[in-house]
mmCIF file of C-alpha atoms in Angstrom:
data_model
loop_
_atom_site.group_PDB
_atom_site.id
_atom_site.type_symbol
_atom_site.label_atom_id
_atom_site.label_comp_id
_atom_site.label_asym_id
_atom_site.label_seq_id
_atom_site.Cartn_x
_atom_site.Cartn_y
_atom_site.Cartn_z
ATOM 1 C CA GLU A 1485 17.557 19.833 3.905
ATOM 2 C CA ALA A 1486 14.029 20.128 3.326
ATOM 3 C CA GLN A 1487 12.525 16.577 3.886
ATOM 4 C CA VAL A 1488 10.010 14.340 4.843
ATOM 5 C CA THR A 1489 11.092 11.499 7.499
ATOM 6 C CA GLN A 1490 9.847 8.640 8.580
ATOM 7 C CA ASN A 1491 10.403 6.181 11.171
ATOM 8 C CA PRO A 1492 10.702 3.007 11.245
ATOM 9 C CA ARG A 1493 12.151 2.268 7.830
ATOM 10 C CA TYR A 1494 11.480 -1.168 8.261
ATOM 11 C CA LEU A 1495 9.114 -3.177 10.537
ATOM 12 C CA ILE A 1496 7.972 -6.295 11.294
ATOM 13 C CA THR A 1497 5.648 -7.597 13.754
ATOM 14 C CA VAL A 1498 2.912 -10.046 14.913
ATOM 15 C CA THR A 1499 -0.879 -9.386 14.304
ATOM 16 C CA GLY A 1500 -2.527 -7.281 17.230
ATOM 17 C CA LYS A 1501 0.376 -5.336 18.279
ATOM 18 C CA LYS A 1502 0.001 -2.023 18.556
ATOM 19 C CA LEU A 1503 1.790 0.601 16.197
ATOM 20 C CA THR A 1504 2.778 3.756 15.499
ATOM 21 C CA VAL A 1505 5.115 4.821 12.382
ATOM 22 C CA THR A 1506 6.440 8.105 12.615
ATOM 23 C CA CYS A 1507 6.039 11.159 9.463
ATOM 24 C CA SER A 1508 7.810 14.642 9.921
ATOM 25 C CA GLN A 1509 8.010 17.250 7.528
ATOM 26 C CA ASN A 1510 10.166 20.422 8.101
ATOM 27 C CA MET A 1511 8.812 22.687 5.111
ATOM 28 C CA ASN A 1512 5.827 24.189 7.851
ATOM 29 C CA HIS A 1513 3.172 22.459 5.500
ATOM 30 C CA GLU A 1514 -0.219 22.585 6.280
ATOM 31 C CA TYR A 1515 -1.534 19.587 4.294
ATOM 32 C CA MET A 1516 -0.190 16.167 5.273
ATOM 33 C CA SER A 1517 -1.451 12.449 3.906
ATOM 34 C CA TRP A 1518 -0.625 8.528 4.455
ATOM 35 C CA TYR A 1519 -0.569 6.451 1.805
ATOM 36 C CA ARG A 1520 -0.057 2.448 1.385
ATOM 37 C CA GLN A 1521 1.130 0.970 -1.909
ATOM 38 C CA ASP A 1522 0.240 -2.676 -2.842
ATOM 39 C CA PRO A 1523 1.243 -4.590 -6.223
ATOM 40 C CA GLY A 1524 -1.485 -4.130 -8.812
ATOM 41 C CA LEU A 1525 -3.186 -1.600 -6.615
ATOM 42 C CA GLY A 1526 -1.127 1.416 -6.703
ATOM 43 C CA LEU A 1527 -0.952 4.372 -4.171
ATOM 44 C CA ARG A 1528 -4.015 4.473 -1.914
ATOM 45 C CA GLN A 1529 -4.432 7.380 0.633
ATOM 46 C CA ILE A 1530 -5.625 6.749 3.928
ATOM 47 C CA TYR A 1531 -5.770 9.333 5.587
ATOM 48 C CA TYR A 1532 -5.540 13.122 5.534
ATOM 49 C CA SER A 1533 -4.607 16.583 7.507
ATOM 50 C CA MET A 1534 -5.265 19.943 6.189
ATOM 51 C CA ASN A 1535 -3.678 21.370 9.626
ATOM 52 C CA VAL A 1536 -3.157 20.873 13.125
ATOM 53 C CA GLU A 1537 -6.353 19.013 14.910
ATOM 54 C CA VAL A 1538 -8.018 18.476 11.600
ATOM 55 C CA THR A 1539 -8.265 15.257 9.982
ATOM 56 C CA ASP A 1540 -9.732 12.384 7.727
ATOM 57 C CA LYS A 1541 -10.427 9.876 5.677
ATOM 58 C CA GLY A 1542 -9.154 8.681 2.288
ATOM 59 C CA ASP A 1543 -9.923 5.869 0.311
ATOM 60 C CA VAL A 1544 -9.015 3.213 2.747
ATOM 61 C CA PRO A 1545 -9.011 3.906 6.613
ATOM 62 C CA GLU A 1546 -10.089 0.991 8.054
ATOM 63 C CA GLY A 1547 -7.657 -0.429 10.714
ATOM 64 C CA TYR A 1548 -5.959 3.124 10.849
ATOM 65 C CA LYS A 1549 -6.000 5.782 13.049
ATOM 66 C CA VAL A 1550 -3.460 8.892 12.619
ATOM 67 C CA SER A 1551 -3.677 12.002 14.568
ATOM 68 C CA ARG A 1552 -2.304 16.614 14.240
ATOM 69 C CA LYS A 1553 -1.272 17.733 17.536
ATOM 70 C CA GLU A 1554 1.647 19.447 15.683
ATOM 71 C CA LYS A 1555 2.216 21.169 11.979
ATOM 72 C CA ARG A 1556 5.225 18.802 11.870
ATOM 73 C CA ASN A 1557 4.595 15.423 12.763
ATOM 74 C CA PHE A 1558 1.838 13.158 11.617
ATOM 75 C CA PRO A 1559 1.698 9.699 12.945
ATOM 76 C CA LEU A 1560 0.183 6.777 11.926
ATOM 77 C CA ILE A 1561 -1.111 4.361 14.580
ATOM 78 C CA LEU A 1562 -2.122 0.548 13.855
ATOM 79 C CA GLU A 1563 -4.461 -0.081 17.453
ATOM 80 C CA SER A 1564 -4.660 -4.300 15.567
ATOM 81 C CA PRO A 1565 -2.696 -5.053 13.248
ATOM 82 C CA SER A 1566 -3.624 -7.731 10.784
ATOM 83 C CA PRO A 1567 -1.538 -9.420 8.052
ATOM 84 C CA ASN A 1568 -3.553 -7.490 5.157
ATOM 85 C CA GLN A 1569 -2.010 -4.236 6.465
ATOM 86 C CA THR A 1570 1.308 -5.648 5.162
ATOM 87 C CA SER A 1571 2.205 -3.022 2.192
ATOM 88 C CA LEU A 1572 4.471 0.004 1.368
ATOM 89 C CA TYR A 1573 3.629 2.808 3.524
ATOM 90 C CA PHE A 1574 4.459 6.495 2.588
ATOM 91 C CA CYS A 1575 3.820 10.105 4.383
ATOM 92 C CA ALA A 1576 3.537 12.720 2.191
ATOM 93 C CA SER A 1577 3.078 16.736 2.930
ATOM 94 C CA SER A 1578 2.253 19.886 0.662
ATOM 95 C CA THR A 1579 1.796 23.367 0.941
ATOM 96 C CA ASP A 1580 -2.106 23.861 0.127
ATOM 97 C CA ARG A 1581 -3.272 20.286 -1.799
ATOM 98 C CA ASP A 1582 -6.535 22.634 -3.400
ATOM 99 C CA ARG A 1583 -3.986 24.506 -5.146
ATOM 100 C CA GLY A 1584 -2.254 21.570 -5.763
ATOM 101 C CA TYR A 1585 1.072 22.583 -4.537
ATOM 102 C CA GLU A 1586 4.186 19.820 -5.028
ATOM 103 C CA GLN A 1587 3.489 16.725 -2.926
ATOM 104 C CA TYR A 1588 6.643 15.643 -0.606
ATOM 105 C CA PHE A 1589 7.209 12.299 -0.038
ATOM 106 C CA GLY A 1590 8.928 10.472 2.499
ATOM 107 C CA PRO A 1591 11.027 7.565 2.025
ATOM 108 C CA GLY A 1592 8.366 4.872 2.518
ATOM 109 C CA THR A 1593 8.074 2.113 5.964
ATOM 110 C CA ARG A 1594 7.796 -1.385 4.441
ATOM 111 C CA LEU A 1595 5.558 -3.222 7.302
ATOM 112 C CA THR A 1596 5.019 -7.025 7.673
ATOM 113 C CA VAL A 1597 2.322 -8.518 9.930
ATOM 114 C CA THR A 1598 2.998 -11.525 10.521
ATOM 115 C CA LYS B 1304 -14.735 8.887 -8.430
ATOM 116 C CA GLN B 1305 -11.533 9.727 -10.422
ATOM 117 C CA GLU B 1306 -9.539 7.169 -12.072
ATOM 118 C CA VAL B 1307 -6.723 7.313 -13.358
ATOM 119 C CA THR B 1308 -4.826 4.540 -15.818
ATOM 120 C CA GLN B 1309 -1.383 4.332 -17.103
ATOM 121 C CA ILE B 1310 -0.526 3.055 -20.666
ATOM 122 C CA PRO B 1311 1.678 1.124 -20.922
ATOM 123 C CA ALA B 1312 2.349 -0.603 -17.297
ATOM 124 C CA ALA B 1313 5.641 -1.422 -19.335
ATOM 125 C CA LEU B 1314 8.462 -0.037 -21.341
ATOM 126 C CA SER B 1315 11.504 -1.243 -22.320
ATOM 127 C CA VAL B 1316 13.931 0.779 -25.213
ATOM 128 C CA PRO B 1317 17.201 1.116 -25.624
ATOM 129 C CA GLU B 1318 19.380 3.954 -24.867
ATOM 130 C CA GLY B 1319 19.143 6.908 -26.878
ATOM 131 C CA GLU B 1320 15.311 7.177 -27.828
ATOM 132 C CA ASN B 1321 12.445 9.697 -27.362
ATOM 133 C CA LEU B 1322 9.433 8.054 -25.731
ATOM 134 C CA VAL B 1323 6.005 9.095 -24.490
ATOM 135 C CA LEU B 1324 4.328 7.958 -21.251
ATOM 136 C CA ASN B 1325 0.813 8.170 -21.127
ATOM 137 C CA CYS B 1326 -1.929 9.093 -18.460
ATOM 138 C CA SER B 1327 -5.555 9.364 -18.519
ATOM 139 C CA PHE B 1328 -7.821 10.312 -15.967
ATOM 140 C CA THR B 1329 -11.333 10.219 -16.164
ATOM 141 C CA ASP B 1330 -12.799 13.506 -13.978
ATOM 142 C CA SER B 1331 -11.194 16.453 -15.699
ATOM 143 C CA ALA B 1332 -12.520 19.075 -12.743
ATOM 144 C CA ILE B 1333 -8.476 18.784 -11.211
ATOM 145 C CA TYR B 1334 -6.258 20.823 -10.049
ATOM 146 C CA ASN B 1335 -3.231 19.418 -10.934
ATOM 147 C CA LEU B 1336 -1.576 16.665 -13.197
ATOM 148 C CA GLN B 1337 2.230 15.212 -11.044
ATOM 149 C CA TRP B 1338 4.783 13.091 -12.537
ATOM 150 C CA PHE B 1339 6.139 11.472 -10.233
ATOM 151 C CA ARG B 1340 9.460 8.323 -10.338
ATOM 152 C CA GLN B 1341 9.796 5.455 -8.171
ATOM 153 C CA ASP B 1342 13.347 3.440 -7.916
ATOM 154 C CA PRO B 1343 12.578 -0.102 -6.725
ATOM 155 C CA GLY B 1344 11.636 -0.104 -3.071
ATOM 156 C CA LYS B 1345 12.175 3.981 -2.896
ATOM 157 C CA GLY B 1346 10.151 6.534 -2.130
ATOM 158 C CA LEU B 1347 8.505 9.350 -5.165
ATOM 159 C CA THR B 1348 10.187 11.640 -6.325
ATOM 160 C CA SER B 1349 8.103 14.597 -8.019
ATOM 161 C CA LEU B 1350 8.874 15.139 -11.436
ATOM 162 C CA LEU B 1351 6.897 18.155 -12.728
ATOM 163 C CA LEU B 1352 2.945 19.200 -11.962
ATOM 164 C CA ILE B 1353 1.198 20.792 -14.394
ATOM 165 C CA GLN B 1354 -1.787 22.764 -12.379
ATOM 166 C CA SER B 1355 -4.813 22.921 -14.428
ATOM 167 C CA SER B 1356 -4.727 26.040 -16.590
ATOM 168 C CA GLN B 1357 -1.264 25.213 -17.749
ATOM 169 C CA ARG B 1358 -1.035 22.898 -20.916
ATOM 170 C CA GLU B 1359 2.833 21.879 -20.107
ATOM 171 C CA GLN B 1360 5.706 21.922 -17.786
ATOM 172 C CA THR B 1361 9.524 21.331 -18.442
ATOM 173 C CA SER B 1362 12.438 20.051 -16.965
ATOM 174 C CA GLY B 1363 15.761 19.340 -18.760
ATOM 175 C CA ARG B 1364 15.000 16.031 -21.086
ATOM 176 C CA LEU B 1365 11.172 16.087 -19.841
ATOM 177 C CA ASN B 1366 8.039 17.749 -20.570
ATOM 178 C CA ALA B 1367 4.717 16.847 -19.362
ATOM 179 C CA SER B 1368 1.434 17.994 -21.312
ATOM 180 C CA LEU B 1369 -1.957 18.235 -20.388
ATOM 181 C CA ASP B 1370 -5.071 17.964 -21.961
ATOM 182 C CA LYS B 1371 -8.403 18.452 -18.964
ATOM 183 C CA SER B 1372 -10.998 18.189 -22.095
ATOM 184 C CA SER B 1373 -9.625 14.460 -23.408
ATOM 185 C CA GLY B 1374 -8.501 14.032 -19.940
ATOM 186 C CA ARG B 1375 -4.980 13.229 -21.069
ATOM 187 C CA SER B 1376 -1.520 14.135 -19.646
ATOM 188 C CA THR B 1377 1.899 12.456 -21.600
ATOM 189 C CA LEU B 1378 5.446 12.835 -20.057
ATOM 190 C CA TYR B 1379 8.004 13.152 -22.995
ATOM 191 C CA ILE B 1380 11.239 11.805 -21.862
ATOM 192 C CA ALA B 1381 14.006 13.139 -24.452
ATOM 193 C CA ALA B 1382 17.238 10.724 -25.404
ATOM 194 C CA SER B 1383 16.769 8.478 -22.828
ATOM 195 C CA GLN B 1384 19.550 7.025 -20.208
ATOM 196 C CA PRO B 1385 20.041 3.979 -18.049
ATOM 197 C CA GLY B 1386 19.277 6.108 -15.199
ATOM 198 C CA ASP B 1387 16.391 7.037 -15.967
ATOM 199 C CA SER B 1388 15.133 3.417 -15.671
ATOM 200 C CA ALA B 1389 12.562 3.636 -12.808
ATOM 201 C CA THR B 1390 8.418 3.514 -12.081
ATOM 202 C CA TYR B 1391 6.949 6.208 -13.646
ATOM 203 C CA LEU B 1392 3.530 7.648 -11.401
ATOM 204 C CA CYS B 1393 0.967 10.188 -12.868
ATOM 205 C CA ALA B 1394 -1.509 11.351 -10.243
ATOM 206 C CA ALA B 1395 -4.752 13.770 -10.532
ATOM 207 C CA SER B 1396 -5.778 16.459 -8.125
ATOM 208 C CA ARG B 1397 -8.309 17.428 -6.052
ATOM 209 C CA GLN B 1398 -7.904 14.031 -3.721
ATOM 210 C CA LEU B 1399 -4.660 12.688 -5.175
ATOM 211 C CA THR B 1400 -5.687 9.694 -6.808
ATOM 212 C CA PHE B 1401 -2.422 7.735 -8.906
ATOM 213 C CA GLY B 1402 -1.957 5.876 -11.492
ATOM 214 C CA SER B 1403 -0.482 2.000 -11.408
ATOM 215 C CA GLY B 1404 2.202 3.201 -13.349
ATOM 216 C CA THR B 1405 4.965 2.862 -16.136
ATOM 217 C CA GLN B 1406 7.792 0.873 -15.134
ATOM 218 C CA LEU B 1407 10.579 1.894 -17.976
ATOM 219 C CA THR B 1408 13.790 -0.212 -18.585
ATOM 220 C CA VAL B 1409 16.386 2.012 -20.533
ATOM 221 C CA LEU B 1410 19.017 -0.852 -21.461
ATOM 222 C CA PRO B 1411 22.537 0.410 -22.422
#
């Protein structure tokens, strides 16, 4: 089954404790991205990757890091989480963003930073 | 910078009604317009994708149209059902920019 998976689905952590949210897709997609969703602000892009070893900032990259060492994986790293990073996070993939191929989203990771 | 607006923010209709959700965007230089459905606390499910060269797409009871020149897209839902209750999001690409969504409730 074609899918995007994220882990963990739920995470409660404390300020400053480094964490990683994993994202994996099994569709051989080149393009992957991370979004956060907040009430009243909608979905905003954090980082995206056009291919292996190619990443770029989205609209709200501060406080986040990403890496793309393999085509299927695109982890999101919070080196020193803060309470304003409490949010619902989504990973997505598609074959080719610029050609408007269909975006597939993961189930989401709900992060709470206390 | 692209801005995407969805009206109304919330909509409640009785079962069986046909309804239209609206999406407007400020930059007409898009590659596509995509409609998603999101259930509470869940991920996004793609409903329809309209390429910039297309005028509409249909899937079952759903029909989406695109008018790039006016910066508008509509999602038409025919014969609505309680199972259609969800938040509907539109997103315009180049860089995928989302609207804030329309929360739809279909009353039995």
